[in-house]
Amino acid sequence: MHAFHQTLLPASSIHHSLFLPNFTPSTIYPLPKPTSSSSTTIENEVKIVGNLIVAGGENLRVFEIRESINIPSAQTQNGISNIDGNSNGYLNGGGGNDDEMEEGEEIGDGFFDDGHSNREPVKFEITRKLHLLAHHELNGIITGLAGIRTIESSVDGLDRLLVSFEHAKMALLEWSRGSISTVSLHTYERCPQMISGDLQTYVPMLRTDPLSRLAVLSLPEDSLAVLPVLQEQSELDLIEGFARDVPYSPSFVLSLSDVSPTIKNLQDLLFLSGFHSPTLALLYSPLHTFSGRYQTIRDNFCLEIRTIDLSSGGTYPLLTSVTGLPSDSLYLVPCPAELGGVVLITSTGIVHIDQSGRVVGTAVNAWWNYATSLKNDQLFENRRLSLEGSKCIFVSERDMLLISHNGDTHQVRFEMDGRNVGNIKIDESTSSVPPPSSVVIAGEKAIFIGSAEGDSLLAKINMEREIIVNGDDANGLKKEEKDEMDVDWDEDLYGDMNDPSNAGLLNGQKTEATGPVKVSILPYDTLSGVGKVMDIEFGIAATDQGTRTYPQLVALSGGSRNSTFNVFRRGIPITKRRRFNELSTSEAVWFLPIDRPSGQKFKDIPDHERTTMLFSTERNATRVFILSSKANPEQIGRIDGRTLNAATFFQRSCVMHVSPSEVSLLDNNGKRIQIVCPRSDLPPISSACISDPYVLIRRTDGSVSFFVGDTVARTVTQVSINGEGNDAPLCQAIEVFSDDTGIYRTFEPSRSFDQNQANGSASRSNAIKQGQQSRLQLTQQQIKRLQEQEPAISIDAPSMETAMNASRGTQWLALLTNKGELQIRSLPDLKVVLQSDGLGSSAPSFTDDLVDGVTKDDEVDDEVKQMVFCPIGKGTVRPHLLALHQSGRLNTYEAQPRFTVDSSSQIRRSLAVRFTRVHTQLLPISGGSTKLPYTIIPFSDIEGLTGAFITGEKPHWIVSSEAHPLRTYALKQAAMAFGKTTHLGGKGEYFIRIEDGSFICYLPPSLNTDFAMPCDRYEMDRVYTSVAFDPTSAHYVGAASITVPFQAYDEEGEIQLGPEGENLIPPTNQRSTLELFSQGSDPWRVIDGYDFDQNEEVLCMESVTLESPGAEGGLRDFIAVGTGFNFGEDRATRGNTYIFEIVETVGPGGKAFGSGWRMRLRTKDPARNPVSAISHVNGYLINSNGPKIYVKGFDDDQQLMGLAFLDVQIYVTSIKVFKNFILISDLYKSFWFVALQEEPYKFITISKDLQPVSPIVTDFLVHEGQMTFISNDRNGDMRMLDFDPTDPDSLNGERVLLRTEYHTGAPITTSKVIARRKTAEEEFAPQTQIVYATADGALTTLVSVKPARFKRLQLVSDQLVRNAQHVAGLNPRAYRTVRNDLLPKPLSKGILDGTLLSHFALQPIERQKEMMRQIGTDAVTVASDLAALGGFW
């Protein structure tokens, strides 16, 4: 059997983060300003602070940190339009209100003052948001990020990114042409340290020199891979026998034992700043120790600071050596150059070590004296902190921020004693942040906390300095008694300094606070993430029960401090408000915000969004309605013929109506004013685009007509696109659109090529000379030089039309010719600013790159049916281009701004935009031509979402958000018509006609569209480990885990006392409780619970079906729970099996009080060992009991009776059942394939896996009568095994046969097997589908594949490995290969890589044709195969 593995929900955990000031050109050049006049000028100013790069698993994301100034809405209404952005947070401006003027007060009308006399300062706040630029799923697990500046950084001003991967690989990346490009890949996987070294304890560490002279990657056996980076042209010229266009010298492997024989067991390393040569601090332990060995070996860690000098043949002089450091040392933190030295973090304290070897330490709990004999300051032992899993970073010269494993932040102060550190003080917790996995300074006074358990945080570092005063008076100033004859001449000139009216001014200067700094964290922005998934469960929402039931998937994530329930659905739910029976047969609708005097106004809806008219087309007629808040709309007219488009015109005073035969201008009552394009013998109109005051129509023969309206004269006339006497080219798609984001700009015409080349070479040499003087970051002189380069952004002179419609933004005309050429022309001059054939060929990105407008004469195979330019986003929208092809292919391009460094040489004005494809999918078309065609309908501001909706056989929502990529969500019902409306007073309402009827619907306020699947998220106060769904009551049950002090008992049950001390952190363990959650309008609220015993923790929980004599059909649903006791290592553990039933209770006397759903404990079955896995088979309960498996029957709903048992090995991790077959996974002994016999009751062992693997879960994969086993271990390796007794290697069926090994990346945490049906009418599912949850927050799936389809897709995968561009130059086949020393060659074939195959749709059409020609198929067949295997559940 063959399988197909794909990702449903990409991983969102963040393990590494990095801030680079200038990774993308947007940090150097000014951003385009929005052209909308709805916001004040100060709010239009958006500044790029820098770039944030985050990585988790194989995902790499690049963000911009955008800084803007927000003014409260109450103050923006007072007419503030132009305010200088001062950094103090207060502005003097017209903040008064006309209604609050006192009687008799006059408004000044002088030259210098034109406002109220009682004006108050205007407050504003600076905010920073994350703006996603690029995201990539790489073919390797990322193990580190580092920034570096090469010799080319002096030319373009951009930083470079160094990424390390598992198996000792490094890739140097840069930003080029709107995306990440690979400079070089350095691999060390074949060096002796990787081949024969100890890989079990190997932790890769990537470090770079602060001056970008060196990069090192740790290797096994205490070795380093060293990559010298060139910074001067003279270094490049001295290299012989090496390519001179690379920015680095040949790398080499350095064994630390050759540097010093005492360096063993490397714990951490980092580069120090402030040194002339690269200087490395090494933390290592020559001897191992542990807590039971502290009396003989303690304080075994050492620190060495060495300089790396490669110029003299590779010498490593020792600067500082410190021995006797605590044995519980964790990691090093580099200190600023002003403070010097390094900070050592241990589990019990903080130690500072300077360059001379002086050691100063402080304890954070009383365990310090048990772990080390190092002297310390015991003043802060009462903090009782545990520093395992903590992160530290300096926020100022002498202040460090300490974030514990649960997210509590503490300020660490380094007080100086002369030039040395005298004391280390630790403050109380000031704020709480997500549990950290990485921490990085993100610009000035900002920090980013990346989390692997959920949401990450971009926060502001708030620093407040205390005022040190002398005296006890309220003003903090000591008053002095002066004689009347004493004269203070300064006081005579400047006034009494103790007078509060002087505001503390002394000799013209303001007194400043000089006390210690208080650091706190204030949130800027949140980056949503699922985090580690603890458990998943399928269920049915209570609101869906009825005529249609849709399953939902609940993913339980979190772990350190609290948990989150993520409720995923297959698509956005249709939440109906009321029926709209008047449009029950509508084929298309247009809700228009026409300015009508009788229109009803709403407080929260502006006039330009208030819909007052409705056009509905049905077959060969169009009805016109007047909308109000009444239940039924009023029909005021009827128009013969079908409507192609209708939109507002002449500033919402009229309606432009387009039918297949004519174009008409209607008034606000639907009456015709002017026939713009009368009926004629020309071919009928097939499509039309309207953007006030322009109208563009296309006829069935491809001819195009363009009309322009005169706002003053209220007339519309036809205008030639190509000038007088020249016809417009025949087009397959047209569009006229407006842009208020400011992204659509143009470059000025370039000069001659020779002159540009000469100037470029001269500026390059000057830039390299200037760049050698500033290796850390760009100087203002370099930024000014880059911004003044040509070509510059052109500035258009304002016209009367643009002045009257300033809020509309710039307007553009787009034509896609029959030859595949895309032309974008500026309006109103109709000048060509972009020519490209990238849209027709489905190029990954394109810009104004068509030389002389020459295109191929070949006919376009897959024509573009519809082309739409529309903004998509939430909050900050981004302009996009949507192209729907005849074959159902939907390409979505994002219009990204281009800057001078990415400009092209054109003798005309060129559009400063690069269109980058961000999404591609194939919309299903049944039988080659669908009954219901697809149509793209843009919408704006539905519950804050702006995007597009595609009506048709398989409708889709297209939405996006600022920090997440574009998403498409499907509907399970066909949609015939769609339109946004606000006539009922709601901003989040829309009309949709589906199979169930016509409705006014709304989006749920709790809907989250940040992920690949729409979900509702519920933050809980506790940590939960398991979740189960009870089908009978439709309620969820969760197992909460509460951290409590550990209590040790002896064999007689007496309490054992440990070390006692006030500041000792007591050992802790987990105690579980079972909680029943509510459903309906107030979900996930605890309504009942059950407390387990002390030290008892839930290990497994399942919804089981057991025999019950009183139930209908003889079976009843229960919740089975398996627990275990943690008594420590000195007492044997045990467990229990619980059976709960969810029942509905009625209050006394039938009253509502006391009624509701409750959990009833049916039985408690003690076990001699922990119950780690549980399931059910044929109405019987099957559970583990340490090294045994038991089958038990539920006797009379009261007790469990043992029926059969089986001896297994060490620790059972999962039990999976399919019909009468059972798979039992063991953590160390792989799995058993057994069956249950009922007469008599006994287990029959059919086969075993004899390989030494450690599976977490093992599942059945079924496909049309065939069955195979899928095993996943804790290393992230997936194995496919078969049971074939006819094979000689199976030893007559006693062992299963390994067929395929496949590396999934992150380890699997849990799995669910569900039925997979082709149609809903199938009674028996022909195959199964496995849904996996990973430790990185991803949801993946595995489905079976037919042999013919597998062979075809396997050939496509081979073509993609060879021909597709892979980020960082990594090999997809090598990434999925599992290292197995017991096999002569890897078993890599058998499971298809869905991530690799998803790149097929991203390839240009010509490349797709070439690849398909070599394997003898076509692109449509491959796309259909992928669509058939894709989808959710």
mmCIF file with all atom_site columns, C-alpha atoms in Angstrom, residues 563-708:
data_model
loop_
_atom_site.group_PDB
_atom_site.id
_atom_site.type_symbol
_atom_site.label_atom_id
_atom_site.label_alt_id
_atom_site.label_comp_id
_atom_site.label_asym_id
_atom_site.label_entity_id
_atom_site.label_seq_id
_atom_site.pdbx_PDB_ins_code
_atom_site.Cartn_x
_atom_site.Cartn_y
_atom_site.Cartn_z
_atom_site.occupancy
_atom_site.B_iso_or_equiv
_atom_site.pdbx_formal_charge
_atom_site.auth_seq_id
_atom_site.auth_comp_id
_atom_site.auth_asym_id
_atom_site.auth_atom_id
_atom_site.pdbx_PDB_model_num
ATOM 1   C CA . SER A 1 563 ? -4.032  25.806 28.037  1.00 0.00 ? 563 SER A CA 1
ATOM 2   C CA . THR A 1 564 ? -6.032  26.850 25.002  1.00 0.00 ? 564 THR A CA 1
ATOM 3   C CA . PHE A 1 565 ? -8.860  24.968 23.365  1.00 0.00 ? 565 PHE A CA 1
ATOM 4   C CA . ASN A 1 566 ? -8.647  25.517 19.595  1.00 0.00 ? 566 ASN A CA 1
ATOM 5   C CA . VAL A 1 567 ? -11.895 24.483 17.906  1.00 0.00 ? 567 VAL A CA 1
ATOM 6   C CA . PHE A 1 568 ? -11.193 23.958 14.190  1.00 0.00 ? 568 PHE A CA 1
ATOM 7   C CA . ARG A 1 569 ? -13.784 23.572 11.444  1.00 0.00 ? 569 ARG A CA 1
ATOM 8   C CA . ARG A 1 570 ? -13.509 22.693 7.791   1.00 0.00 ? 570 ARG A CA 1
ATOM 9   C CA . GLY A 1 571 ? -14.765 26.120 6.727   1.00 0.00 ? 571 GLY A CA 1
ATOM 10  C CA . ILE A 1 572 ? -16.307 29.328 7.990   1.00 0.00 ? 572 ILE A CA 1
ATOM 11  C CA . PRO A 1 573 ? -19.701 28.459 9.503   1.00 0.00 ? 573 PRO A CA 1
ATOM 12  C CA . ILE A 1 574 ? -22.821 30.035 8.010   1.00 0.00 ? 574 ILE A CA 1
ATOM 13  C CA . THR A 1 575 ? -24.459 31.794 10.940  1.00 0.00 ? 575 THR A CA 1
ATOM 14  C CA . LYS A 1 576 ? -27.930 32.857 9.812   1.00 0.00 ? 576 LYS A CA 1
ATOM 15  C CA . ARG A 1 577 ? -29.687 35.953 11.104  1.00 0.00 ? 577 ARG A CA 1
ATOM 16  C CA . ARG A 1 578 ? -32.891 35.796 9.039   1.00 0.00 ? 578 ARG A CA 1
ATOM 17  C CA . ARG A 1 579 ? -34.262 34.620 5.731   1.00 0.00 ? 579 ARG A CA 1
ATOM 18  C CA . PHE A 1 580 ? -34.378 36.827 2.615   1.00 0.00 ? 580 PHE A CA 1
ATOM 19  C CA . ASN A 1 581 ? -37.181 35.194 0.676   1.00 0.00 ? 581 ASN A CA 1
ATOM 20  C CA . GLU A 1 582 ? -37.397 37.993 -1.916  1.00 0.00 ? 582 GLU A CA 1
ATOM 21  C CA . LEU A 1 583 ? -34.073 36.816 -3.355  1.00 0.00 ? 583 LEU A CA 1
ATOM 22  C CA . SER A 1 584 ? -34.779 33.091 -3.355  1.00 0.00 ? 584 SER A CA 1
ATOM 23  C CA . THR A 1 585 ? -34.125 32.827 -7.112  1.00 0.00 ? 585 THR A CA 1
ATOM 24  C CA . SER A 1 586 ? -31.430 35.477 -7.442  1.00 0.00 ? 586 SER A CA 1
ATOM 25  C CA . GLU A 1 587 ? -28.361 34.701 -9.551  1.00 0.00 ? 587 GLU A CA 1
ATOM 26  C CA . ALA A 1 588 ? -26.363 37.785 -8.564  1.00 0.00 ? 588 ALA A CA 1
ATOM 27  C CA . VAL A 1 589 ? -26.921 40.752 -6.253  1.00 0.00 ? 589 VAL A CA 1
ATOM 28  C CA . TRP A 1 590 ? -25.464 44.222 -5.808  1.00 0.00 ? 590 TRP A CA 1
ATOM 29  C CA . PHE A 1 591 ? -25.997 46.094 -2.525  1.00 0.00 ? 591 PHE A CA 1
ATOM 30  C CA . LEU A 1 592 ? -25.178 49.747 -3.262  1.00 0.00 ? 592 LEU A CA 1
ATOM 31  C CA . PRO A 1 593 ? -24.614 52.637 -0.806  1.00 0.00 ? 593 PRO A CA 1
ATOM 32  C CA . ILE A 1 594 ? -26.502 55.224 -2.876  1.00 0.00 ? 594 ILE A CA 1
ATOM 33  C CA . ASP A 1 595 ? -26.979 58.643 -1.298  1.00 0.00 ? 595 ASP A CA 1
ATOM 34  C CA . ARG A 1 596 ? -30.730 58.848 -0.715  1.00 0.00 ? 596 ARG A CA 1
ATOM 35  C CA . PRO A 1 597 ? -32.417 61.523 1.409   1.00 0.00 ? 597 PRO A CA 1
ATOM 36  C CA . SER A 1 598 ? -34.906 59.032 2.838   1.00 0.00 ? 598 SER A CA 1
ATOM 37  C CA . GLY A 1 599 ? -32.292 56.462 3.731   1.00 0.00 ? 599 GLY A CA 1
ATOM 38  C CA . GLN A 1 600 ? -32.103 55.376 7.341   1.00 0.00 ? 600 GLN A CA 1
ATOM 39  C CA . LYS A 1 601 ? -28.859 56.209 9.131   1.00 0.00 ? 601 LYS A CA 1
ATOM 40  C CA . PHE A 1 602 ? -27.030 54.173 11.746  1.00 0.00 ? 602 PHE A CA 1
ATOM 41  C CA . LYS A 1 603 ? -24.634 55.412 14.366  1.00 0.00 ? 603 LYS A CA 1
ATOM 42  C CA . ASP A 1 604 ? -21.783 52.979 13.730  1.00 0.00 ? 604 ASP A CA 1
ATOM 43  C CA . ILE A 1 605 ? -22.064 52.824 9.940   1.00 0.00 ? 605 ILE A CA 1
ATOM 44  C CA . PRO A 1 606 ? -20.644 55.700 7.840   1.00 0.00 ? 606 PRO A CA 1
ATOM 45  C CA . ASP A 1 607 ? -22.625 57.002 4.900   1.00 0.00 ? 607 ASP A CA 1
ATOM 46  C CA . HIS A 1 608 ? -20.326 55.517 2.250   1.00 0.00 ? 608 HIS A CA 1
ATOM 47  C CA . GLU A 1 609 ? -20.999 52.017 3.654   1.00 0.00 ? 609 GLU A CA 1
ATOM 48  C CA . ARG A 1 610 ? -24.758 52.351 4.274   1.00 0.00 ? 610 ARG A CA 1
ATOM 49  C CA . THR A 1 611 ? -26.505 50.188 1.659   1.00 0.00 ? 611 THR A CA 1
ATOM 50  C CA . THR A 1 612 ? -29.780 51.676 0.429   1.00 0.00 ? 612 THR A CA 1
ATOM 51  C CA . MET A 1 613 ? -30.392 50.052 -2.979  1.00 0.00 ? 613 MET A CA 1
ATOM 52  C CA . LEU A 1 614 ? -30.378 46.469 -4.181  1.00 0.00 ? 614 LEU A CA 1
ATOM 53  C CA . PHE A 1 615 ? -30.109 45.125 -7.720  1.00 0.00 ? 615 PHE A CA 1
ATOM 54  C CA . SER A 1 616 ? -31.022 41.460 -8.142  1.00 0.00 ? 616 SER A CA 1
ATOM 55  C CA . THR A 1 617 ? -30.709 39.690 -11.487 1.00 0.00 ? 617 THR A CA 1
ATOM 56  C CA . GLU A 1 618 ? -32.726 36.549 -12.202 1.00 0.00 ? 618 GLU A CA 1
ATOM 57  C CA . ARG A 1 619 ? -32.627 34.860 -15.584 1.00 0.00 ? 619 ARG A CA 1
ATOM 58  C CA . ASN A 1 620 ? -33.500 37.673 -18.079 1.00 0.00 ? 620 ASN A CA 1
ATOM 59  C CA . ALA A 1 621 ? -34.719 40.352 -15.704 1.00 0.00 ? 621 ALA A CA 1
ATOM 60  C CA . THR A 1 622 ? -33.370 42.573 -12.916 1.00 0.00 ? 622 THR A CA 1
ATOM 61  C CA . ARG A 1 623 ? -35.341 43.843 -9.945  1.00 0.00 ? 623 ARG A CA 1
ATOM 62  C CA . VAL A 1 624 ? -34.498 47.059 -8.076  1.00 0.00 ? 624 VAL A CA 1
ATOM 63  C CA . PHE A 1 625 ? -35.227 47.349 -4.337  1.00 0.00 ? 625 PHE A CA 1
ATOM 64  C CA . ILE A 1 626 ? -35.051 50.078 -1.738  1.00 0.00 ? 626 ILE A CA 1
ATOM 65  C CA . LEU A 1 627 ? -33.499 48.793 1.481   1.00 0.00 ? 627 LEU A CA 1
ATOM 66  C CA . SER A 1 628 ? -34.349 49.786 5.029   1.00 0.00 ? 628 SER A CA 1
ATOM 67  C CA . SER A 1 629 ? -34.416 48.178 8.429   1.00 0.00 ? 629 SER A CA 1
ATOM 68  C CA . LYS A 1 630 ? -37.869 46.773 7.679   1.00 0.00 ? 630 LYS A CA 1
ATOM 69  C CA . ALA A 1 631 ? -38.318 43.048 7.320   1.00 0.00 ? 631 ALA A CA 1
ATOM 70  C CA . ASN A 1 632 ? -39.272 43.189 3.629   1.00 0.00 ? 632 ASN A CA 1
ATOM 71  C CA . PRO A 1 633 ? -37.507 45.384 1.046   1.00 0.00 ? 633 PRO A CA 1
ATOM 72  C CA . GLU A 1 634 ? -39.558 47.612 -1.278  1.00 0.00 ? 634 GLU A CA 1
ATOM 73  C CA . GLN A 1 635 ? -39.310 46.933 -4.998  1.00 0.00 ? 635 GLN A CA 1
ATOM 74  C CA . ILE A 1 636 ? -39.249 50.164 -7.006  1.00 0.00 ? 636 ILE A CA 1
ATOM 75  C CA . GLY A 1 637 ? -38.368 49.012 -10.511 1.00 0.00 ? 637 GLY A CA 1
ATOM 76  C CA . ARG A 1 638 ? -37.671 46.268 -12.962 1.00 0.00 ? 638 ARG A CA 1
ATOM 77  C CA . ILE A 1 639 ? -35.122 46.242 -15.782 1.00 0.00 ? 639 ILE A CA 1
ATOM 78  C CA . ASP A 1 640 ? -35.294 43.905 -18.731 1.00 0.00 ? 640 ASP A CA 1
ATOM 79  C CA . GLY A 1 641 ? -32.219 41.806 -19.288 1.00 0.00 ? 641 GLY A CA 1
ATOM 80  C CA . ARG A 1 642 ? -29.592 40.279 -17.096 1.00 0.00 ? 642 ARG A CA 1
ATOM 81  C CA . THR A 1 643 ? -27.273 42.573 -15.130 1.00 0.00 ? 643 THR A CA 1
ATOM 82  C CA . LEU A 1 644 ? -23.529 42.152 -15.544 1.00 0.00 ? 644 LEU A CA 1
ATOM 83  C CA . ASN A 1 645 ? -22.463 44.855 -13.111 1.00 0.00 ? 645 ASN A CA 1
ATOM 84  C CA . ALA A 1 646 ? -23.900 47.741 -11.148 1.00 0.00 ? 646 ALA A CA 1
ATOM 85  C CA . ALA A 1 647 ? -21.993 50.254 -9.026  1.00 0.00 ? 647 ALA A CA 1
ATOM 86  C CA . THR A 1 648 ? -22.238 53.719 -7.577  1.00 0.00 ? 648 THR A CA 1
ATOM 87  C CA . PHE A 1 649 ? -21.284 56.639 -9.795  1.00 0.00 ? 649 PHE A CA 1
ATOM 88  C CA . PHE A 1 650 ? -20.762 60.373 -9.501  1.00 0.00 ? 650 PHE A CA 1
ATOM 89  C CA . GLN A 1 651 ? -19.972 60.278 -5.782  1.00 0.00 ? 651 GLN A CA 1
ATOM 90  C CA . ARG A 1 652 ? -22.779 57.847 -4.875  1.00 0.00 ? 652 ARG A CA 1
ATOM 91  C CA . SER A 1 653 ? -25.506 59.979 -6.407  1.00 0.00 ? 653 SER A CA 1
ATOM 92  C CA . CYS A 1 654 ? -26.172 57.703 -9.396  1.00 0.00 ? 654 CYS A CA 1
ATOM 93  C CA . VAL A 1 655 ? -25.941 54.071 -10.461 1.00 0.00 ? 655 VAL A CA 1
ATOM 94  C CA . MET A 1 656 ? -24.008 52.805 -13.466 1.00 0.00 ? 656 MET A CA 1
ATOM 95  C CA . HIS A 1 657 ? -25.822 49.736 -14.806 1.00 0.00 ? 657 HIS A CA 1
ATOM 96  C CA . VAL A 1 658 ? -24.365 47.327 -17.386 1.00 0.00 ? 658 VAL A CA 1
ATOM 97  C CA . SER A 1 659 ? -26.362 44.677 -19.211 1.00 0.00 ? 659 SER A CA 1
ATOM 98  C CA . PRO A 1 660 ? -25.257 42.449 -22.131 1.00 0.00 ? 660 PRO A CA 1
ATOM 99  C CA . SER A 1 661 ? -26.789 44.908 -24.608 1.00 0.00 ? 661 SER A CA 1
ATOM 100 C CA . GLU A 1 662 ? -26.243 48.407 -23.190 1.00 0.00 ? 662 GLU A CA 1
ATOM 101 C CA . VAL A 1 663 ? -24.697 50.612 -20.507 1.00 0.00 ? 663 VAL A CA 1
ATOM 102 C CA . SER A 1 664 ? -27.009 53.014 -18.679 1.00 0.00 ? 664 SER A CA 1
ATOM 103 C CA . LEU A 1 665 ? -26.727 55.678 -16.011 1.00 0.00 ? 665 LEU A CA 1
ATOM 104 C CA . LEU A 1 666 ? -29.547 55.559 -13.438 1.00 0.00 ? 666 LEU A CA 1
ATOM 105 C CA . ASP A 1 667 ? -30.568 58.003 -10.722 1.00 0.00 ? 667 ASP A CA 1
ATOM 106 C CA . ASN A 1 668 ? -31.016 57.136 -7.041  1.00 0.00 ? 668 ASN A CA 1
ATOM 107 C CA . ASN A 1 669 ? -34.538 55.836 -7.785  1.00 0.00 ? 669 ASN A CA 1
ATOM 108 C CA . GLY A 1 670 ? -33.475 53.482 -10.557 1.00 0.00 ? 670 GLY A CA 1
ATOM 109 C CA . LYS A 1 671 ? -34.697 55.767 -13.384 1.00 0.00 ? 671 LYS A CA 1
ATOM 110 C CA . ARG A 1 672 ? -32.582 56.037 -16.496 1.00 0.00 ? 672 ARG A CA 1
ATOM 111 C CA . ILE A 1 673 ? -30.690 59.311 -16.953 1.00 0.00 ? 673 ILE A CA 1
ATOM 112 C CA . GLN A 1 674 ? -28.373 58.568 -19.869 1.00 0.00 ? 674 GLN A CA 1
ATOM 113 C CA . ILE A 1 675 ? -27.673 55.689 -22.223 1.00 0.00 ? 675 ILE A CA 1
ATOM 114 C CA . VAL A 1 676 ? -23.893 55.545 -22.142 1.00 0.00 ? 676 VAL A CA 1
ATOM 115 C CA . CYS A 1 677 ? -23.529 52.726 -24.671 1.00 0.00 ? 677 CYS A CA 1
ATOM 116 C CA . PRO A 1 678 ? -26.730 52.110 -26.685 1.00 0.00 ? 678 PRO A CA 1
ATOM 117 C CA . ARG A 1 679 ? -27.815 48.831 -28.224 1.00 0.00 ? 679 ARG A CA 1
ATOM 118 C CA . SER A 1 680 ? -25.978 47.967 -31.428 1.00 0.00 ? 680 SER A CA 1
ATOM 119 C CA . ASP A 1 681 ? -25.115 45.117 -33.773 1.00 0.00 ? 681 ASP A CA 1
ATOM 120 C CA . LEU A 1 682 ? -21.812 44.580 -32.037 1.00 0.00 ? 682 LEU A CA 1
ATOM 121 C CA . PRO A 1 683 ? -21.211 41.365 -30.086 1.00 0.00 ? 683 PRO A CA 1
ATOM 122 C CA . PRO A 1 684 ? -22.869 41.379 -26.659 1.00 0.00 ? 684 PRO A CA 1
ATOM 123 C CA . ILE A 1 685 ? -21.039 42.609 -23.573 1.00 0.00 ? 685 ILE A CA 1
ATOM 124 C CA . SER A 1 686 ? -19.508 39.773 -21.558 1.00 0.00 ? 686 SER A CA 1
ATOM 125 C CA . SER A 1 687 ? -17.997 41.643 -18.597 1.00 0.00 ? 687 SER A CA 1
ATOM 126 C CA . ALA A 1 688 ? -17.755 45.157 -17.228 1.00 0.00 ? 688 ALA A CA 1
ATOM 127 C CA . CYS A 1 689 ? -15.754 47.011 -14.566 1.00 0.00 ? 689 CYS A CA 1
ATOM 128 C CA . ILE A 1 690 ? -16.882 50.230 -12.896 1.00 0.00 ? 690 ILE A CA 1
ATOM 129 C CA . SER A 1 691 ? -14.792 52.564 -10.764 1.00 0.00 ? 691 SER A CA 1
ATOM 130 C CA . ASP A 1 692 ? -16.206 56.050 -10.461 1.00 0.00 ? 692 ASP A CA 1
ATOM 131 C CA . PRO A 1 693 ? -15.783 57.891 -12.853 1.00 0.00 ? 693 PRO A CA 1
ATOM 132 C CA . TYR A 1 694 ? -14.537 55.167 -15.241 1.00 0.00 ? 694 TYR A CA 1
ATOM 133 C CA . VAL A 1 695 ? -16.371 52.333 -16.993 1.00 0.00 ? 695 VAL A CA 1
ATOM 134 C CA . LEU A 1 696 ? -14.640 49.545 -18.902 1.00 0.00 ? 696 LEU A CA 1
ATOM 135 C CA . ILE A 1 697 ? -16.540 46.910 -20.890 1.00 0.00 ? 697 ILE A CA 1
ATOM 136 C CA . ARG A 1 698 ? -15.446 43.835 -22.804 1.00 0.00 ? 698 ARG A CA 1
ATOM 137 C CA . ARG A 1 699 ? -17.457 42.116 -25.493 1.00 0.00 ? 699 ARG A CA 1
ATOM 138 C CA . THR A 1 700 ? -17.502 38.439 -26.380 1.00 0.00 ? 700 THR A CA 1
ATOM 139 C CA . ASP A 1 701 ? -15.040 38.948 -29.254 1.00 0.00 ? 701 ASP A CA 1
ATOM 140 C CA . GLY A 1 702 ? -12.447 40.480 -26.894 1.00 0.00 ? 702 GLY A CA 1
ATOM 141 C CA . SER A 1 703 ? -12.905 44.106 -27.956 1.00 0.00 ? 703 SER A CA 1
ATOM 142 C CA . VAL A 1 704 ? -12.745 46.716 -25.200 1.00 0.00 ? 704 VAL A CA 1
ATOM 143 C CA . SER A 1 705 ? -14.504 50.067 -24.779 1.00 0.00 ? 705 SER A CA 1
ATOM 144 C CA . PHE A 1 706 ? -13.591 52.705 -22.213 1.00 0.00 ? 706 PHE A CA 1
ATOM 145 C CA . PHE A 1 707 ? -15.872 55.439 -20.867 1.00 0.00 ? 707 PHE A CA 1
ATOM 146 C CA . VAL A 1 708 ? -15.032 58.424 -18.665 1.00 0.00 ? 708 VAL A CA 1
#
